[in-house]
Short mmCIF file of C-alpha atoms and ligand atoms in Angstrom, two decimals:
data_model
loop_
_atom_site.label_atom_id
_atom_site.label_comp_id
_atom_site.label_asym_id
_atom_site.label_seq_id
_atom_site.Cartn_x
_atom_site.Cartn_y
_atom_site.Cartn_z
CA MET X 1 72.90 106.77 121.67
CA LYS X 2 74.80 104.27 123.79
CA TYR X 3 74.56 100.54 124.33
CA ILE X 4 73.27 99.44 127.73
CA LEU X 5 73.66 95.70 128.14
CA ALA X 6 72.06 94.13 131.19
CA ASN X 7 73.69 90.81 132.06
CA TRP X 8 71.44 89.18 134.64
CA LYS X 9 73.81 86.20 135.02
CA MET X 10 72.27 83.60 137.39
CA TYR X 11 71.05 86.21 139.87
CA LEU X 12 67.29 86.01 139.20
CA ASN X 13 64.69 83.25 139.11
CA TYR X 14 61.91 83.20 136.53
CA GLU X 15 59.43 85.29 138.49
CA GLU X 16 62.04 87.86 139.53
CA SER X 17 63.16 88.14 135.89
CA VAL X 18 59.65 88.83 134.63
CA ASN X 19 58.93 91.33 137.42
CA LEU X 20 62.17 93.21 136.81
CA ALA X 21 61.49 93.28 133.06
CA LYS X 22 58.04 94.77 133.72
CA GLN X 23 59.59 97.55 135.80
CA ILE X 24 62.27 98.21 133.18
CA LYS X 25 59.59 98.35 130.49
CA SER X 26 58.07 101.40 132.16
CA LEU X 27 61.38 103.31 131.92
CA ASP X 28 61.85 105.54 128.94
CA THR X 29 65.12 105.12 127.05
CA GLU X 30 66.34 105.98 123.60
CA ASP X 31 69.53 104.06 124.20
CA ASN X 32 70.19 100.63 122.82
CA LEU X 33 69.02 98.50 125.75
CA ILE X 34 69.67 94.78 125.44
CA ILE X 35 68.77 92.28 128.17
CA PHE X 36 70.63 89.02 128.73
CA PRO X 37 68.20 86.98 130.87
CA SER X 38 68.49 83.38 131.97
CA ALA X 39 67.60 80.79 129.35
CA LEU X 40 64.46 79.89 131.29
CA ALA X 41 63.05 83.43 131.24
CA PHE X 42 64.25 84.14 127.72
CA LYS X 43 61.07 83.73 125.66
CA GLU X 44 59.01 85.68 128.16
CA ILE X 45 61.41 88.64 128.04
CA VAL X 46 61.41 88.54 124.22
CA SER X 47 57.60 88.54 124.22
CA MET X 48 57.63 91.74 126.30
CA GLY X 49 59.32 93.50 123.38
CA PHE X 50 62.91 93.69 124.61
CA GLU X 51 66.03 93.28 122.51
CA THR X 52 67.69 90.23 124.00
CA GLY X 53 70.86 88.24 123.96
CA ALA X 54 72.04 84.85 125.18
CA GLN X 55 74.43 84.83 128.14
CA ASN X 56 76.31 81.99 126.49
CA VAL X 57 75.98 79.77 123.42
CA SER X 58 77.49 76.45 122.51
CA TRP X 59 79.46 76.41 119.25
CA ALA X 60 77.72 73.30 117.90
CA PRO X 61 74.45 74.13 116.09
CA GLN X 62 72.36 71.10 117.09
CA GLY X 63 72.67 67.50 118.18
CA ALA X 64 73.92 65.29 121.01
CA TYR X 65 75.27 67.97 123.38
CA THR X 66 73.54 67.41 126.71
CA GLY X 67 72.67 70.63 128.49
CA ALA X 68 73.95 72.90 125.75
CA LEU X 69 72.03 75.69 123.98
CA SER X 70 73.27 76.84 120.61
CA ALA X 71 73.23 80.18 118.82
CA PHE X 72 70.79 78.51 116.44
CA LEU X 73 68.33 77.68 119.25
CA TYR X 74 68.55 81.17 120.74
CA LYS X 75 68.05 82.79 117.36
CA GLU X 76 64.90 80.76 116.88
CA VAL X 77 63.32 82.20 120.04
CA GLY X 78 64.16 85.80 119.18
CA ALA X 79 67.72 86.50 120.38
CA LYS X 80 69.69 89.09 118.44
CA TYR X 81 72.93 89.01 120.46
CA ALA X 82 75.06 86.59 122.47
CA LEU X 83 77.75 87.13 125.06
CA VAL X 84 80.84 85.20 124.06
CA GLY X 85 83.93 84.64 126.16
CA HIS X 86 82.61 86.21 129.36
CA SER X 87 85.31 85.82 132.00
CA GLU X 88 83.00 83.67 134.13
CA ARG X 89 82.80 81.26 131.19
CA ARG X 90 86.55 81.42 130.61
CA TYR X 91 87.77 81.13 134.20
CA ILE X 92 85.02 79.18 135.98
CA PHE X 93 83.95 76.90 133.14
CA GLY X 94 87.32 76.58 131.43
CA GLU X 95 86.56 78.01 127.99
CA ASN X 96 89.57 79.05 125.92
CA ASN X 97 90.25 81.38 123.01
CA GLU X 98 89.56 78.59 120.51
CA ASP X 99 86.10 78.01 122.00
CA VAL X 100 85.48 81.75 121.86
CA ARG X 101 86.41 81.86 118.17
CA LYS X 102 84.14 78.93 117.33
CA LYS X 103 81.27 80.60 119.19
CA VAL X 104 81.79 83.86 117.28
CA GLU X 105 81.59 81.91 114.01
CA SER X 106 78.50 80.00 115.16
CA CYS X 107 76.82 83.33 115.96
CA PHE X 108 77.67 84.61 112.46
CA ASP X 109 76.26 81.41 110.95
CA VAL X 110 72.79 82.19 112.29
CA GLY X 111 72.92 86.00 112.27
CA LEU X 112 73.41 86.71 115.99
CA THR X 113 75.73 89.57 116.95
CA PRO X 114 78.43 88.27 119.29
CA VAL X 115 79.44 90.52 122.17
CA VAL X 116 82.95 89.25 122.81
CA CYS X 117 84.26 89.90 126.31
CA ILE X 118 87.98 90.40 126.72
CA GLY X 119 90.08 91.57 129.64
CA GLU X 120 93.07 90.89 131.82
CA THR X 121 93.01 88.99 135.11
CA LYS X 122 94.40 90.36 138.38
CA GLU X 123 97.47 88.19 137.83
CA ASP X 124 97.99 89.58 134.31
CA LYS X 125 97.73 93.10 135.71
CA ASP X 126 100.17 92.44 138.55
CA GLU X 127 102.65 90.93 136.08
CA SER X 128 102.21 93.84 133.62
CA LYS X 129 100.72 91.47 131.04
CA THR X 130 97.56 93.45 130.26
CA GLN X 131 98.68 94.44 126.74
CA TYR X 132 99.84 90.91 125.98
CA ARG X 133 96.52 89.40 127.12
CA ILE X 134 94.37 91.90 125.23
CA LYS X 135 96.38 91.60 122.01
CA LYS X 136 96.23 87.82 122.14
CA GLN X 137 92.49 87.71 122.79
CA ILE X 138 91.86 90.12 119.91
CA MET X 139 94.13 88.19 117.56
CA LYS X 140 92.31 84.94 118.36
CA VAL X 141 88.96 86.54 117.55
CA PHE X 142 89.83 88.58 114.45
CA ASP X 143 92.71 86.83 112.67
CA ASN X 144 91.33 85.62 109.30
CA LEU X 145 87.76 86.10 110.54
CA ASP X 146 85.31 86.51 107.68
CA ILE X 147 83.06 89.22 109.12
CA GLY X 148 81.10 89.75 105.90
CA ASN X 149 77.93 91.65 106.71
CA ASN X 150 77.92 90.48 110.32
CA LYS X 151 78.25 92.74 113.32
CA ILE X 152 80.47 92.18 116.29
CA ILE X 153 80.80 94.08 119.57
CA ILE X 154 83.75 93.99 121.97
CA ALA X 155 83.29 94.44 125.73
CA TYR X 156 86.37 95.34 127.71
CA GLU X 157 85.87 93.75 131.11
CA PRO X 158 88.91 93.68 133.38
CA VAL X 159 88.33 90.37 135.17
CA TRP X 160 89.41 91.80 138.53
CA ALA X 161 86.82 94.60 138.24
CA ILE X 162 83.80 92.32 137.87
CA SER X 163 81.64 92.22 140.96
CA HIS X 164 80.70 89.06 142.79
CA GLY X 165 77.34 89.37 144.51
CA GLY X 166 77.45 93.15 144.30
CA GLU X 167 80.94 93.89 145.66
CA GLY X 168 83.39 95.01 143.01
CA GLN X 169 86.46 97.13 142.48
CA PRO X 170 85.82 99.29 139.41
CA CYS X 171 88.58 100.12 136.98
CA THR X 172 89.49 103.80 136.94
CA PRO X 173 88.17 105.58 133.82
CA ALA X 174 91.76 106.59 132.97
CA ASP X 175 92.91 102.95 132.98
CA ALA X 176 89.83 101.88 131.02
CA GLU X 177 90.57 104.60 128.47
CA ASP X 178 94.13 103.35 127.97
CA VAL X 179 93.08 99.76 127.39
CA MET X 180 90.09 100.66 125.22
CA GLY X 181 92.41 102.79 123.06
CA LEU X 182 94.69 99.79 122.70
CA ILE X 183 91.70 97.60 121.78
CA LYS X 184 90.64 100.05 119.10
CA ARG X 185 94.13 100.20 117.58
CA GLU X 186 94.56 96.44 117.69
CA ILE X 187 91.23 95.76 115.98
CA LEU X 188 92.30 98.07 113.14
CA GLU X 189 95.13 95.62 112.43
CA TYR X 190 92.47 93.12 111.35
CA THR X 191 89.45 95.02 110.06
CA ASP X 192 88.22 98.46 109.03
CA ASN X 193 84.66 97.59 110.13
CA GLU X 194 83.13 99.79 112.79
CA ILE X 195 83.34 97.69 115.98
CA PRO X 196 81.66 99.20 119.07
CA ILE X 197 83.71 98.83 122.26
CA LEU X 198 81.88 98.70 125.60
CA TYR X 199 83.14 98.84 129.18
CA GLY X 200 82.03 96.37 131.84
CA GLY X 201 83.04 95.67 135.44
CA SER X 202 81.26 97.09 138.51
CA VAL X 203 79.38 99.70 136.48
CA ASP X 204 76.74 101.43 138.61
CA GLU X 205 74.68 104.61 138.70
CA LYS X 206 77.55 106.56 140.29
CA ASN X 207 80.29 105.74 137.78
CA VAL X 208 78.45 105.04 134.51
CA LEU X 209 78.91 108.52 133.05
CA SER X 210 82.66 108.46 133.66
CA TYR X 211 82.93 105.43 131.35
CA VAL X 212 80.56 106.47 128.58
CA ALA X 213 82.33 109.84 128.42
CA LEU X 214 85.49 108.07 127.21
CA GLU X 215 86.30 108.64 123.56
CA ASP X 216 86.30 104.97 122.54
CA CYS X 217 83.39 103.83 124.74
CA SER X 218 80.12 103.03 122.94
CA GLY X 219 78.30 101.88 126.06
CA VAL X 220 78.34 99.64 129.10
CA LEU X 221 77.83 96.01 130.07
CA VAL X 222 76.20 95.98 133.49
CA GLY X 223 75.90 92.92 135.71
CA SER X 224 74.86 93.22 139.34
CA ALA X 225 73.50 96.79 139.12
CA SER X 226 71.24 95.79 136.21
CA THR X 227 69.36 93.38 138.49
CA LYS X 228 68.44 96.11 141.01
CA ILE X 229 65.65 98.32 139.73
CA ASP X 230 66.72 101.44 141.66
CA SER X 231 70.30 101.33 140.39
CA PHE X 232 69.28 100.41 136.88
CA THR X 233 66.67 103.17 136.71
CA GLU X 234 69.38 105.68 137.66
CA ILE X 235 71.79 104.27 135.09
CA ILE X 236 69.19 104.64 132.35
CA LYS X 237 68.37 108.19 133.50
CA GLU X 238 72.01 109.22 133.61
CA LEU X 239 72.49 108.04 130.06
CA SER X 240 69.24 109.59 128.81
CA ASP X 241 70.42 112.96 130.09
CA ILE X 242 73.43 112.97 127.76
CA ASN X 243 71.47 112.05 124.61
P1 PGA U 1 79.26 93.49 137.25
O1 PGA U 1 79.32 92.40 136.07
O2 PGA U 1 78.63 94.72 136.68
O3 PGA U 1 78.42 92.84 138.30
O4 PGA U 1 80.67 93.73 137.70
C1 PGA U 1 79.65 92.78 134.76
C2 PGA U 1 79.79 91.56 133.90
O5 PGA U 1 80.34 90.56 134.36
O6 PGA U 1 79.33 91.53 132.75
#
């Protein structure tokens, strides 16, 4: 059984979200499907019986934080997961590794499972700094982190491989395998807990199996293709066939 995370980003309005969820509901999957809808469609998607996660949470639990939505507030309406440190949050909205760490801890405080996104930028890759970037991001998350009974998931998302409006340049499975192996080894420096590692970045129905076949890959984080019912149906079918 694999994880299939559908990150709808800001692609869909309320009505489109509900309609897509209805279509997804009719698909049969034994995999661990988790939907990350917009905040405005969130409760509706929860009420349809889906496992859900927040696309982002603020690290403060409650109070005078205009426009923010905390892990606490998401938990209250049925979220089980939260994306933390997505590259669009890091590089468009300026969040840093310290913010990411505080968000992980705020998820633990209320019992949400953080899905922490890590990955190198195009610049890192061109300057051969992929290992450096990954090790640093992992250190900032796991160093002296009290995991206790909490769960945490890591998503390897090379920033340059993430699609914008549907056009992306996927990472080769061989490159993904190398970095995911590094991630696994690095995490072991900090904890013996079982930490699932997912791949994300231009995953679609044509390449999904090549990622989930990798030894260290527990599933996929899908953006653009998860908002198109034809592609997403195929992704779910491809994964069902290997169960
Ligand atoms: P993509 O997005 O599948 O559209 O590349 C993945 C992500 O950013 O989580």
